[in-house]
PDB file of C-alpha atoms in Angstrom:
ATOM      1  CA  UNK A 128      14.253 -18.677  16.580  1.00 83.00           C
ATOM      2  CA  UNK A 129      17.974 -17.655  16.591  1.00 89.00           C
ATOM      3  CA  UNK A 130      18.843 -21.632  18.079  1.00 90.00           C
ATOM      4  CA  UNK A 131      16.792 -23.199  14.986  1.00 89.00           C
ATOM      5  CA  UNK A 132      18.416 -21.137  12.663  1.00 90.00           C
ATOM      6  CA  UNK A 133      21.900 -21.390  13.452  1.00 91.00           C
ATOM      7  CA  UNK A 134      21.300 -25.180  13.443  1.00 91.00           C
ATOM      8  CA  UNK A 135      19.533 -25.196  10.083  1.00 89.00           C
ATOM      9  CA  UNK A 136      21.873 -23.148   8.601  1.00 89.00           C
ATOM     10  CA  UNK A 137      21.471 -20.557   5.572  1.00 89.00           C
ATOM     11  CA  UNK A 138      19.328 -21.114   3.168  1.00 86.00           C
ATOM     12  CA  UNK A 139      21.323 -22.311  -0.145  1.00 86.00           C
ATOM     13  CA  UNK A 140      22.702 -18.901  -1.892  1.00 83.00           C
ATOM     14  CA  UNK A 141      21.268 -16.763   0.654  1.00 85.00           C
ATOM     15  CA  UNK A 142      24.673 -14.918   1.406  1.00 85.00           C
ATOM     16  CA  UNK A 143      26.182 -15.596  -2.206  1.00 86.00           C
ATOM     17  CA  UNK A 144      23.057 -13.968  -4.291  1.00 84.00           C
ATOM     18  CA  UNK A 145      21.463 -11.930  -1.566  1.00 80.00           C
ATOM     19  CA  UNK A 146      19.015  -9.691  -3.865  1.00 80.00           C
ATOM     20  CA  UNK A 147      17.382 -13.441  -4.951  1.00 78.00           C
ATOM     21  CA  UNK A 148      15.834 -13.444  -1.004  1.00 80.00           C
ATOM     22  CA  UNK A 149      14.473  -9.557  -1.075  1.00 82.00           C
ATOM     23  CA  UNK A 150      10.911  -9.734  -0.292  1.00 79.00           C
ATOM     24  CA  UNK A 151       8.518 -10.069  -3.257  1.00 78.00           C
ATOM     25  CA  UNK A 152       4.957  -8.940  -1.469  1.00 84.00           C
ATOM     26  CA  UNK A 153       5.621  -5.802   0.610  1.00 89.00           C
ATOM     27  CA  UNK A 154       1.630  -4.794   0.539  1.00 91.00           C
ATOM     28  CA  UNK A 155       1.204  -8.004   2.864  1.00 92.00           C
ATOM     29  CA  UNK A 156       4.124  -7.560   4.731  1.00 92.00           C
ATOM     30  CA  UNK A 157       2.903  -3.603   5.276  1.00 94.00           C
ATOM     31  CA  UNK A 158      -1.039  -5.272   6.033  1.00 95.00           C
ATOM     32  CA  UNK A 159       0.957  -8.345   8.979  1.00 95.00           C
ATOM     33  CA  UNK A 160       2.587  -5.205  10.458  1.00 95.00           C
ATOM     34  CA  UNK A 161      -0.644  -3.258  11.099  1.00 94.00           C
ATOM     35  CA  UNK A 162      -2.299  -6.427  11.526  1.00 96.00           C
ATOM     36  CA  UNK A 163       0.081  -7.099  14.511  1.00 96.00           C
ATOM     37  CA  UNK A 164       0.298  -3.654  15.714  1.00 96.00           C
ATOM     38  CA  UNK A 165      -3.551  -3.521  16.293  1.00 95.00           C
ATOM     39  CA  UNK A 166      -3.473  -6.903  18.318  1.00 95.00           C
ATOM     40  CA  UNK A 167      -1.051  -5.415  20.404  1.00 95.00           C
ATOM     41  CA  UNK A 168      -3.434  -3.150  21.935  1.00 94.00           C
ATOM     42  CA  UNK A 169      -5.535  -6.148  23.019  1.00 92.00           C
ATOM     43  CA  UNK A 170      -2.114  -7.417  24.598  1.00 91.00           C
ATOM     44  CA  UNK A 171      -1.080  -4.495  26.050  1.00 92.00           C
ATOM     45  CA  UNK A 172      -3.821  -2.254  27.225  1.00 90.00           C
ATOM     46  CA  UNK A 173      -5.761  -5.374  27.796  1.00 89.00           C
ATOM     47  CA  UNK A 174      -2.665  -7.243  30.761  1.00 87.00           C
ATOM     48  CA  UNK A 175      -5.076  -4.402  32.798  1.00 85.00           C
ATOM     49  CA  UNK A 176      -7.682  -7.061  33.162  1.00 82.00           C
ATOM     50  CA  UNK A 177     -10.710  -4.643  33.423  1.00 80.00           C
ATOM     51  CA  UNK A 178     -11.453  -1.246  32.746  1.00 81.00           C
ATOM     52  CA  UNK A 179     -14.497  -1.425  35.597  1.00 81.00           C
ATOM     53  CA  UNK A 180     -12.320   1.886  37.956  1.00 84.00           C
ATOM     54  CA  UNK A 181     -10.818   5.027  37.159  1.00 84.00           C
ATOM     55  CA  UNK A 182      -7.136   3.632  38.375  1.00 82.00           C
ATOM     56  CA  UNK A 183      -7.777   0.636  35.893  1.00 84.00           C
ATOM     57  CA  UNK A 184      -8.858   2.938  32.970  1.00 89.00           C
ATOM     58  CA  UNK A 185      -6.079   5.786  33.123  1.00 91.00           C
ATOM     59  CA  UNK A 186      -3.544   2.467  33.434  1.00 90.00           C
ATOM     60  CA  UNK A 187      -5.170   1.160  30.248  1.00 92.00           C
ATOM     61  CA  UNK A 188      -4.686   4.326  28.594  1.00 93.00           C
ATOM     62  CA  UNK A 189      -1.181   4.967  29.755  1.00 93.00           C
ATOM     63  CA  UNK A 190      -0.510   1.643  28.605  1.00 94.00           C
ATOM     64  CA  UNK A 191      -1.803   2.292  24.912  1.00 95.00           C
ATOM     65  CA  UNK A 192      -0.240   5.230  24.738  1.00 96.00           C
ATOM     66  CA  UNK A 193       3.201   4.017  26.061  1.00 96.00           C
ATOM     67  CA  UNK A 194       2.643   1.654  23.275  1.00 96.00           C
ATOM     68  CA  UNK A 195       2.061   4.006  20.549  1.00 97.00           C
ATOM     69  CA  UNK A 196       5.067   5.709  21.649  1.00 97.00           C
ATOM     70  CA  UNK A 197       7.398   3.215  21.434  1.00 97.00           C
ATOM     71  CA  UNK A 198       6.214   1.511  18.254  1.00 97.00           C
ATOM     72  CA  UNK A 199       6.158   4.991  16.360  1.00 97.00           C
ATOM     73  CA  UNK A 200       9.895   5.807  17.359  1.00 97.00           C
ATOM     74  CA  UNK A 201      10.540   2.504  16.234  1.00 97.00           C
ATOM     75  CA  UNK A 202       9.511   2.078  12.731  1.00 97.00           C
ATOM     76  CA  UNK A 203      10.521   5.725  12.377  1.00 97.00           C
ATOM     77  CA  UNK A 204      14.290   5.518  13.625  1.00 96.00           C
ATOM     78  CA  UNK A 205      14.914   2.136  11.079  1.00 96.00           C
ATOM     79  CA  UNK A 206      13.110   3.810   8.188  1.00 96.00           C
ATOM     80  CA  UNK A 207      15.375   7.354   8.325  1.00 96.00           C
ATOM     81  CA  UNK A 208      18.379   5.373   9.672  1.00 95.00           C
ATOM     82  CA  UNK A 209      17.898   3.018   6.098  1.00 94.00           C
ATOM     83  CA  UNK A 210      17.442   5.732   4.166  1.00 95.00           C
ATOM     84  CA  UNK A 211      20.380   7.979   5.557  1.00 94.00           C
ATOM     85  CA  UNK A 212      23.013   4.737   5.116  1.00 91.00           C
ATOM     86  CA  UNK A 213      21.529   3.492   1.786  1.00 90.00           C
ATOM     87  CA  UNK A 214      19.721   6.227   0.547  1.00 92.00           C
ATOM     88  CA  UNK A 215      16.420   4.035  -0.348  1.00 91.00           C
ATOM     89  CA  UNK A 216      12.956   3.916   1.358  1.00 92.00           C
ATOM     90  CA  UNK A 217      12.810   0.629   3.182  1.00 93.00           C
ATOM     91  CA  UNK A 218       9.120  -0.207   3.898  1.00 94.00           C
ATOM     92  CA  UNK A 219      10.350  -3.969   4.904  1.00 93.00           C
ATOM     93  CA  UNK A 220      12.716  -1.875   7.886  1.00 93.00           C
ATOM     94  CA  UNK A 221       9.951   0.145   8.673  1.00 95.00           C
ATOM     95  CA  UNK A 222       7.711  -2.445   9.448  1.00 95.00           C
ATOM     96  CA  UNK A 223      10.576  -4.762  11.531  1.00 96.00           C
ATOM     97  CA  UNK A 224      11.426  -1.234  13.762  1.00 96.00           C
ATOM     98  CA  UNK A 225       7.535  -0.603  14.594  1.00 97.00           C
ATOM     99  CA  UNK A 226       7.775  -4.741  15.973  1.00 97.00           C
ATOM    100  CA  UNK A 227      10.804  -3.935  17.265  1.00 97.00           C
ATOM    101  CA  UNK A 228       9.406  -0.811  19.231  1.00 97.00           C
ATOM    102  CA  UNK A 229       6.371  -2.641  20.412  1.00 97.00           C
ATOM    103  CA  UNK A 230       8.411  -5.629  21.515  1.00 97.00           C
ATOM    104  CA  UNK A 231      10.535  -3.227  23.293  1.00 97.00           C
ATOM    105  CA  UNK A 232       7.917  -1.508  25.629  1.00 96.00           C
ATOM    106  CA  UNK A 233       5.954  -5.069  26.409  1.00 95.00           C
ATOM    107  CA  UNK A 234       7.529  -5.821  29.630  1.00 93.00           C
ATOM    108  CA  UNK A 235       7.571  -1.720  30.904  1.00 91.00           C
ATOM    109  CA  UNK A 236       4.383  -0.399  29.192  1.00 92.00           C
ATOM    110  CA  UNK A 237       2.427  -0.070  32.360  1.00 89.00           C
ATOM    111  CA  UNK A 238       5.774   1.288  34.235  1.00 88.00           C
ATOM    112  CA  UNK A 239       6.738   4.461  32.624  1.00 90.00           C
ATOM    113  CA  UNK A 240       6.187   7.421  31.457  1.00 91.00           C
ATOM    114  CA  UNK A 241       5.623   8.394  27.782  1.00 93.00           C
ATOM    115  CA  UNK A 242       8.876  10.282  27.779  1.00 93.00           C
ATOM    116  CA  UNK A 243      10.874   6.913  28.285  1.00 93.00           C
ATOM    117  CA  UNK A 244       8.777   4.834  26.548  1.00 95.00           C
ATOM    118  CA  UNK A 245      10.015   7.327  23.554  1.00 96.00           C
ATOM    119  CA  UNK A 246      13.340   6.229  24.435  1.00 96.00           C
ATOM    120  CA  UNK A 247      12.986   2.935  24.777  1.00 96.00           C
ATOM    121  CA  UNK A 248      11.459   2.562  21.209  1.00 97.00           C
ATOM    122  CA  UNK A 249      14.250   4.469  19.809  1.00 97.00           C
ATOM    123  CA  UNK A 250      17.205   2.291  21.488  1.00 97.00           C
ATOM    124  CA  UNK A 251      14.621  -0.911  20.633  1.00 97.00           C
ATOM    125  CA  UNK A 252      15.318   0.269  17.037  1.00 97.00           C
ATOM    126  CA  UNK A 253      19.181   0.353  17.573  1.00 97.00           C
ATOM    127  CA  UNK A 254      19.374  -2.915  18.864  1.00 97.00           C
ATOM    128  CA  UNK A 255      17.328  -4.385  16.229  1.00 96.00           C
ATOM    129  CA  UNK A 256      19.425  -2.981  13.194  1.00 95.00           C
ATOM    130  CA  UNK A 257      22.434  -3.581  15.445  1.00 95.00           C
ATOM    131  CA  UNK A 258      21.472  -7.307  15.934  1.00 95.00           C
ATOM    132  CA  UNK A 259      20.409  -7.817  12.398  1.00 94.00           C
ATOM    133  CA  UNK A 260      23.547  -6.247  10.852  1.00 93.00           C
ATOM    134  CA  UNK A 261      24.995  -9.202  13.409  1.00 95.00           C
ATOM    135  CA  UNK A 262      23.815 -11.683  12.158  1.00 94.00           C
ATOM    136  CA  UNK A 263      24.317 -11.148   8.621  1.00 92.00           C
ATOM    137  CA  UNK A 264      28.059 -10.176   9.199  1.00 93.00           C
ATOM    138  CA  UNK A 265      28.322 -13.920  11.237  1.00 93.00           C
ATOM    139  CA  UNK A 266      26.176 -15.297   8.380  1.00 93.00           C
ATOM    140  CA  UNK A 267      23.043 -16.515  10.149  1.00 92.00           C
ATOM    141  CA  UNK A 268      20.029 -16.420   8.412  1.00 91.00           C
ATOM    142  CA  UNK A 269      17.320 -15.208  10.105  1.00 89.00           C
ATOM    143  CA  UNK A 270      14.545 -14.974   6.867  1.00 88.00           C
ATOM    144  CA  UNK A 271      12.321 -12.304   8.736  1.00 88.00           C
ATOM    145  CA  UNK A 272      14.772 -11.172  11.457  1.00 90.00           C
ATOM    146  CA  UNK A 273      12.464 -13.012  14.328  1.00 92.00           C
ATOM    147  CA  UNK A 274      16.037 -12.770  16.580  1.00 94.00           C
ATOM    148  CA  UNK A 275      16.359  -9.235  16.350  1.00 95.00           C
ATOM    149  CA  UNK A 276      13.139  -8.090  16.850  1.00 95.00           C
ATOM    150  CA  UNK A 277      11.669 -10.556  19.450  1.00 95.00           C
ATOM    151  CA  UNK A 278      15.472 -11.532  20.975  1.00 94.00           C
ATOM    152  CA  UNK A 279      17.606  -8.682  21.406  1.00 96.00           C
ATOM    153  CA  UNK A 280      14.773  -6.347  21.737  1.00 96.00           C
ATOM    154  CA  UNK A 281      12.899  -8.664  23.913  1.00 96.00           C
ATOM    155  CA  UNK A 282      16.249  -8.553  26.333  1.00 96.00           C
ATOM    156  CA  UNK A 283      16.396  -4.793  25.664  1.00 97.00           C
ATOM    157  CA  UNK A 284      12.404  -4.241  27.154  1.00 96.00           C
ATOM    158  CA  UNK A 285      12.787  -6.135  30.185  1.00 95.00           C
ATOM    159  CA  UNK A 286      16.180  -4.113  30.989  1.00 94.00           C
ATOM    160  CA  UNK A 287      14.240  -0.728  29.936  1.00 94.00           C
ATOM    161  CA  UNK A 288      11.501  -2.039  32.302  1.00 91.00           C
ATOM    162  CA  UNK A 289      13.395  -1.805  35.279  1.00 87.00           C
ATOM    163  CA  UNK A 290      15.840   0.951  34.244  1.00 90.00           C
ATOM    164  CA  UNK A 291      13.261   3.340  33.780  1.00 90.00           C
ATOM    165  CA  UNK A 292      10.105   2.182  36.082  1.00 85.00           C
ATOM    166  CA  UNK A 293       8.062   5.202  37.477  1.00 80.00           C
ATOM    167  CA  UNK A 294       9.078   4.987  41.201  1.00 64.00           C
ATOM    168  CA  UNK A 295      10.692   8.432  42.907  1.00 56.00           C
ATOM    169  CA  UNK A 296      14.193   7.332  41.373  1.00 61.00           C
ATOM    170  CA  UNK A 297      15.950   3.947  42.787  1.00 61.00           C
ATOM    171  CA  UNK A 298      14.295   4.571  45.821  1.00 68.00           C
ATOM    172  CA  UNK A 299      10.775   3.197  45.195  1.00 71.00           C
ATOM    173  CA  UNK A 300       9.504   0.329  42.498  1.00 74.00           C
ATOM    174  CA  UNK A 301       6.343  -0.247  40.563  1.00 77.00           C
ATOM    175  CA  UNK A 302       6.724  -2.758  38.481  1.00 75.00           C
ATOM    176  CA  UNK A 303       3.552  -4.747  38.186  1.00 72.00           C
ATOM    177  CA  UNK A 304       1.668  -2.416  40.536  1.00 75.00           C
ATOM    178  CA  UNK A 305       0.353   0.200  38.202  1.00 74.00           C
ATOM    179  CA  UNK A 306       0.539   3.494  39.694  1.00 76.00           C
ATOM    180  CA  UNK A 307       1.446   1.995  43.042  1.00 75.00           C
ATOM    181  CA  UNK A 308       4.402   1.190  44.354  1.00 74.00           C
ATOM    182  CA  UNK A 309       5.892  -1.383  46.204  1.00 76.00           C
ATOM    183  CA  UNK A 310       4.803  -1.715  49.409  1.00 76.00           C
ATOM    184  CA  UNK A 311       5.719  -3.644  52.588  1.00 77.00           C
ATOM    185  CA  UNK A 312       4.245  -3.184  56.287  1.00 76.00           C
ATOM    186  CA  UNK A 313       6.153  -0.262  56.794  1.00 76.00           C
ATOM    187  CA  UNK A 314       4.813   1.097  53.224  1.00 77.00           C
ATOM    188  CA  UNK A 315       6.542   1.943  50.018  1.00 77.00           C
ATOM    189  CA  UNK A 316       9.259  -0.210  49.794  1.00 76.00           C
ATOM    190  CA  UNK A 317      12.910   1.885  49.711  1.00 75.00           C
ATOM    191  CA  UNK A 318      15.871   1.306  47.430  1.00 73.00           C
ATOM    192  CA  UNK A 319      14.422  -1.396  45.842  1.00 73.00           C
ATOM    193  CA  UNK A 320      15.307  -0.058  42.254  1.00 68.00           C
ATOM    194  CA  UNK A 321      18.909  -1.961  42.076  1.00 78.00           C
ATOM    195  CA  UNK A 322      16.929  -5.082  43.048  1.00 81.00           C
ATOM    196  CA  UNK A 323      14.661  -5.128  40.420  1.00 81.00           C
ATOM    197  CA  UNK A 324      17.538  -4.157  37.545  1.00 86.00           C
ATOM    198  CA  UNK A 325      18.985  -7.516  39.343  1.00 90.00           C
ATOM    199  CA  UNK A 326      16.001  -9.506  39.268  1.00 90.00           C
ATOM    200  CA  UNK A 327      15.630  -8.717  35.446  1.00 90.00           C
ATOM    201  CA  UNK A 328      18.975  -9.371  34.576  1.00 94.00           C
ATOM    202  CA  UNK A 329      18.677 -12.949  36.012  1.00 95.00           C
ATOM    203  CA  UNK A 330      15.689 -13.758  34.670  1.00 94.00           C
ATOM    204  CA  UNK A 331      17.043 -13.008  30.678  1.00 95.00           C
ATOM    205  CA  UNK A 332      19.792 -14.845  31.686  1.00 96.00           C
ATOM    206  CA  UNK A 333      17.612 -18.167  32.730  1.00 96.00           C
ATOM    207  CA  UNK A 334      15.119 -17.768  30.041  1.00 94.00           C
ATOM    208  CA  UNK A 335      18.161 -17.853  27.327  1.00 94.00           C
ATOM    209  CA  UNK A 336      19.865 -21.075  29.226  1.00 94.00           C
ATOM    210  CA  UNK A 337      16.545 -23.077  29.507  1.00 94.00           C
ATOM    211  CA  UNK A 338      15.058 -21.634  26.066  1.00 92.00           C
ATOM    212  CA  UNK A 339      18.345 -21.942  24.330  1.00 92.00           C
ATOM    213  CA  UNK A 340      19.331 -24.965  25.413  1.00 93.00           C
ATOM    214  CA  UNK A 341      16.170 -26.787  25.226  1.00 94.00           C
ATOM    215  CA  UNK A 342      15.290 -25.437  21.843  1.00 94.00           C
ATOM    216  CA  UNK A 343      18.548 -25.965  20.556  1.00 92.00           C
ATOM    217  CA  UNK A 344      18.383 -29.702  21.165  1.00 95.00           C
ATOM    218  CA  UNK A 345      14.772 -30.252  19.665  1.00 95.00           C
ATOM    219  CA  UNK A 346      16.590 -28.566  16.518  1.00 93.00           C
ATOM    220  CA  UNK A 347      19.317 -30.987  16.731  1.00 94.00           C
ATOM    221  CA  UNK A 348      17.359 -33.811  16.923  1.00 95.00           C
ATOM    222  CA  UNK A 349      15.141 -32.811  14.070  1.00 93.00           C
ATOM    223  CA  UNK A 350      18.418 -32.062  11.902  1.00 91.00           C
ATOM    224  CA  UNK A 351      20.203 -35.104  12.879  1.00 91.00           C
ATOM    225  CA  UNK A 352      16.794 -37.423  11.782  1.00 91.00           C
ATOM    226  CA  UNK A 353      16.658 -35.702   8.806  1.00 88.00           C
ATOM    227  CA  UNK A 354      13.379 -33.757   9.891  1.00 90.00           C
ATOM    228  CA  UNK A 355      14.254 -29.915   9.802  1.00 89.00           C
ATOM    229  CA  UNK A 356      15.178 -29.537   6.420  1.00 89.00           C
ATOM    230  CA  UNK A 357      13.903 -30.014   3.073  1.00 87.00           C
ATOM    231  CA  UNK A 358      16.358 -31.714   0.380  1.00 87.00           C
ATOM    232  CA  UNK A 359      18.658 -30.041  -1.618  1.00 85.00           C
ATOM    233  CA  UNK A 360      16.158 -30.997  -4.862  1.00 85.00           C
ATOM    234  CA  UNK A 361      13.182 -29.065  -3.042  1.00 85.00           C
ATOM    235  CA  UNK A 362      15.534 -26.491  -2.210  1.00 83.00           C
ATOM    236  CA  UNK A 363      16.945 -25.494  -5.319  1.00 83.00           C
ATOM    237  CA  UNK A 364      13.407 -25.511  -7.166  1.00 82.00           C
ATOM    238  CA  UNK A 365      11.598 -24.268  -4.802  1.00 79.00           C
ATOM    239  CA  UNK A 366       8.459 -25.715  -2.858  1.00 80.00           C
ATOM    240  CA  UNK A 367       6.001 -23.877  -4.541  1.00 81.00           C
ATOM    241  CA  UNK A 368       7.182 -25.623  -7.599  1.00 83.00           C
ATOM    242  CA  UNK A 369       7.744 -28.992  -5.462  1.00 82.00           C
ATOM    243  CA  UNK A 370       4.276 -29.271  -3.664  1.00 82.00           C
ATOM    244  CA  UNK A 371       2.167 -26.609  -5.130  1.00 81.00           C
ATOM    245  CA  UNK A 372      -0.577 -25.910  -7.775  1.00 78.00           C
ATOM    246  CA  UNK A 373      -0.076 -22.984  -9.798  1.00 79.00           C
ATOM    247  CA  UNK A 374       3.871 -23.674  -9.594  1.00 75.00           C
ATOM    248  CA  UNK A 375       4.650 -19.793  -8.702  1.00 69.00           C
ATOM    249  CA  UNK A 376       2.512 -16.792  -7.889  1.00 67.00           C
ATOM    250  CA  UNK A 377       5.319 -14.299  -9.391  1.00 65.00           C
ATOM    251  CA  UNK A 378       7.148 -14.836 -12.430  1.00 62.00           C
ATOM    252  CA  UNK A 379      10.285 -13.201 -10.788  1.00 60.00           C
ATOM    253  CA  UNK A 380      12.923 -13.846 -13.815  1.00 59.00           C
ATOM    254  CA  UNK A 381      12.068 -10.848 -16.146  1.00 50.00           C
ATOM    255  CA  UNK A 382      14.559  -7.913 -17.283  1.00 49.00           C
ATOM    256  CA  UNK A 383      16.435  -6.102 -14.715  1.00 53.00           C
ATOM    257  CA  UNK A 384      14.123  -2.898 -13.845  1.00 50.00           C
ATOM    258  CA  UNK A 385      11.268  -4.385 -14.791  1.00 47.00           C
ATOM    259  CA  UNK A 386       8.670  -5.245 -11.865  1.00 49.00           C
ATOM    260  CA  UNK A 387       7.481  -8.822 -10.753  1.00 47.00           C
ATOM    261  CA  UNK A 388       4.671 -10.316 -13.215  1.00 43.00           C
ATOM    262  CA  UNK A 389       2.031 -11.976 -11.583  1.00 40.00           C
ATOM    263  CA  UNK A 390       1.120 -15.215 -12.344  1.00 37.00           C
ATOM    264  CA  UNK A 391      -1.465 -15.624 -15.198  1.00 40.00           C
ATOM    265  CA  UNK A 392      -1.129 -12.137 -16.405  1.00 42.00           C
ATOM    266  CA  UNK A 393      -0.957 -11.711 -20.022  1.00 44.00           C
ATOM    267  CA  UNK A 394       2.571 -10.961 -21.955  1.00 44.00           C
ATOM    268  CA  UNK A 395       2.668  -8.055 -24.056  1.00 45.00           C
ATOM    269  CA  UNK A 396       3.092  -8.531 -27.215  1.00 47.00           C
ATOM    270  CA  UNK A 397       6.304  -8.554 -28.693  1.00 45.00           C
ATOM    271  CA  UNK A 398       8.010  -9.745 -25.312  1.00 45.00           C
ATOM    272  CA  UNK A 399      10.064 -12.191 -24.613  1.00 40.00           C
TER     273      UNK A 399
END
């Protein structure tokens, strides 16, 4: 997401008449959130692959929990953080900080305890207001913040994964063994725990060089043939208007503090 849009570029006026781009539909936005946040549970809980033993079950439940958690924290965090530097109710951050808390616990949710996956929701919500501040001072324009919240907070939940993974300190490792840890012949593997920050570390690092760099040149090609973006006609009139029948679903041009019109509703009388 962030390679295609720094090679597309802002959309025209984005930075120059910023309150033109504010959401119009926050109901649906509210509805994809919860939408999302449900089929989480089937991600999460469900990477168990069975529920058939006790182990499985409590590891299912740890996981949904753990997920919960983090998500909660999350949307929480952005929401009070908004209102405290702005002093308005953003539903739209809201919704971004719950993705950006369930994002963050993916990689650890069957790793820790509840305690850090608290913590790791709350720093996934730093790093997603921290990234999309970012990008908006450098001028990239990321429509739904999709860099932020799967990105940076992606990167931020694998660290968190091995940072805080439920083995006695460094000394032992879970990771993808549940409640187990590690083991070799001699049994729980010991002082493992640097290893695994390591091996987490490298593997962001590859997955932005081959992602980044592979993505980034399918974008190029697509700008370059003229395939990425629509022309500067479609663009300023919009492609509702362009390709689409009723034109608009909002009639967004009326008085200052009055709301959005929906399409087809009546005009008092009287108005303009």
């Amino acid at each position: 997401a962030l390679a295609g849009t720094v090679v597309l570029g802002p959309r025209k006026g984005r930075f120059e008449n910023p309150e033109e781009f504010e959401a119009h539909n926050l109901p649906l936005v509210v509805l994809g959130t919860f939408c999302l946040w449900f089929g989480w549970y089937g991600f999460n809980p469900g990477s168990t692959l069975g529920m058939s033993s006790g182990s499985t079950g409590a590891m299912a439940a740890q996981v949904a929990m753990n997920t919960t958690i983090s998500a909660a924290t999350g949307g929480l965090f952005v929401f009070l953080f908004r209102a405290f530097i702005t002093g308005k109710y953003d539903v739209g951050g809201l919704c971004n900080g719950i993705l950006a808390g369930l994002v963050s616990i993916t990689a650890g949710c069957g790793s820790m305890e509840c305690g850090s996956a608290c913590f790791t929701g709350f720093m996934g919500a730093l790093v997603y207001q921290g990234a999309s501040m970012l990008l908006v001072k450098l001028q990239i324009d990321d429509p739904v913040d999709a860099s932020p919240v799967h990105g940076f907070c992606g990167i931020w939940g694998v660290i968190a994964a091995s940072l805080f993974d439920w083995g006695a300190g460094m000394n032992h490792y879970h990771g993808w063994s549940g409640f187990d840890c590690m083991t070799d012949a001699n049994g729980c593997r010991q002082n493992i725990g640097g290893t695994g920050v390591a091996a987490n570390l490298v593997m962001i690092l590859m997955v932005i060089v081959w992602a980044g760099s592979f993505s980034g040149l399918a974008f190029l090609i697509l700008a370059k043939t003229g395939f990425l973006r629509i022309d500067e006609d479609t663009e300023s009139i919009g492609l509702d208007v362009k390709h689409h029948s009723p034109p608009k679903a909002y009639q967004m041009a009326a008085t200052e503090h009055s709301p959005p019109k929906a399409y087809g509703a009546p005009t008092p009388a009287g108005a303009v």
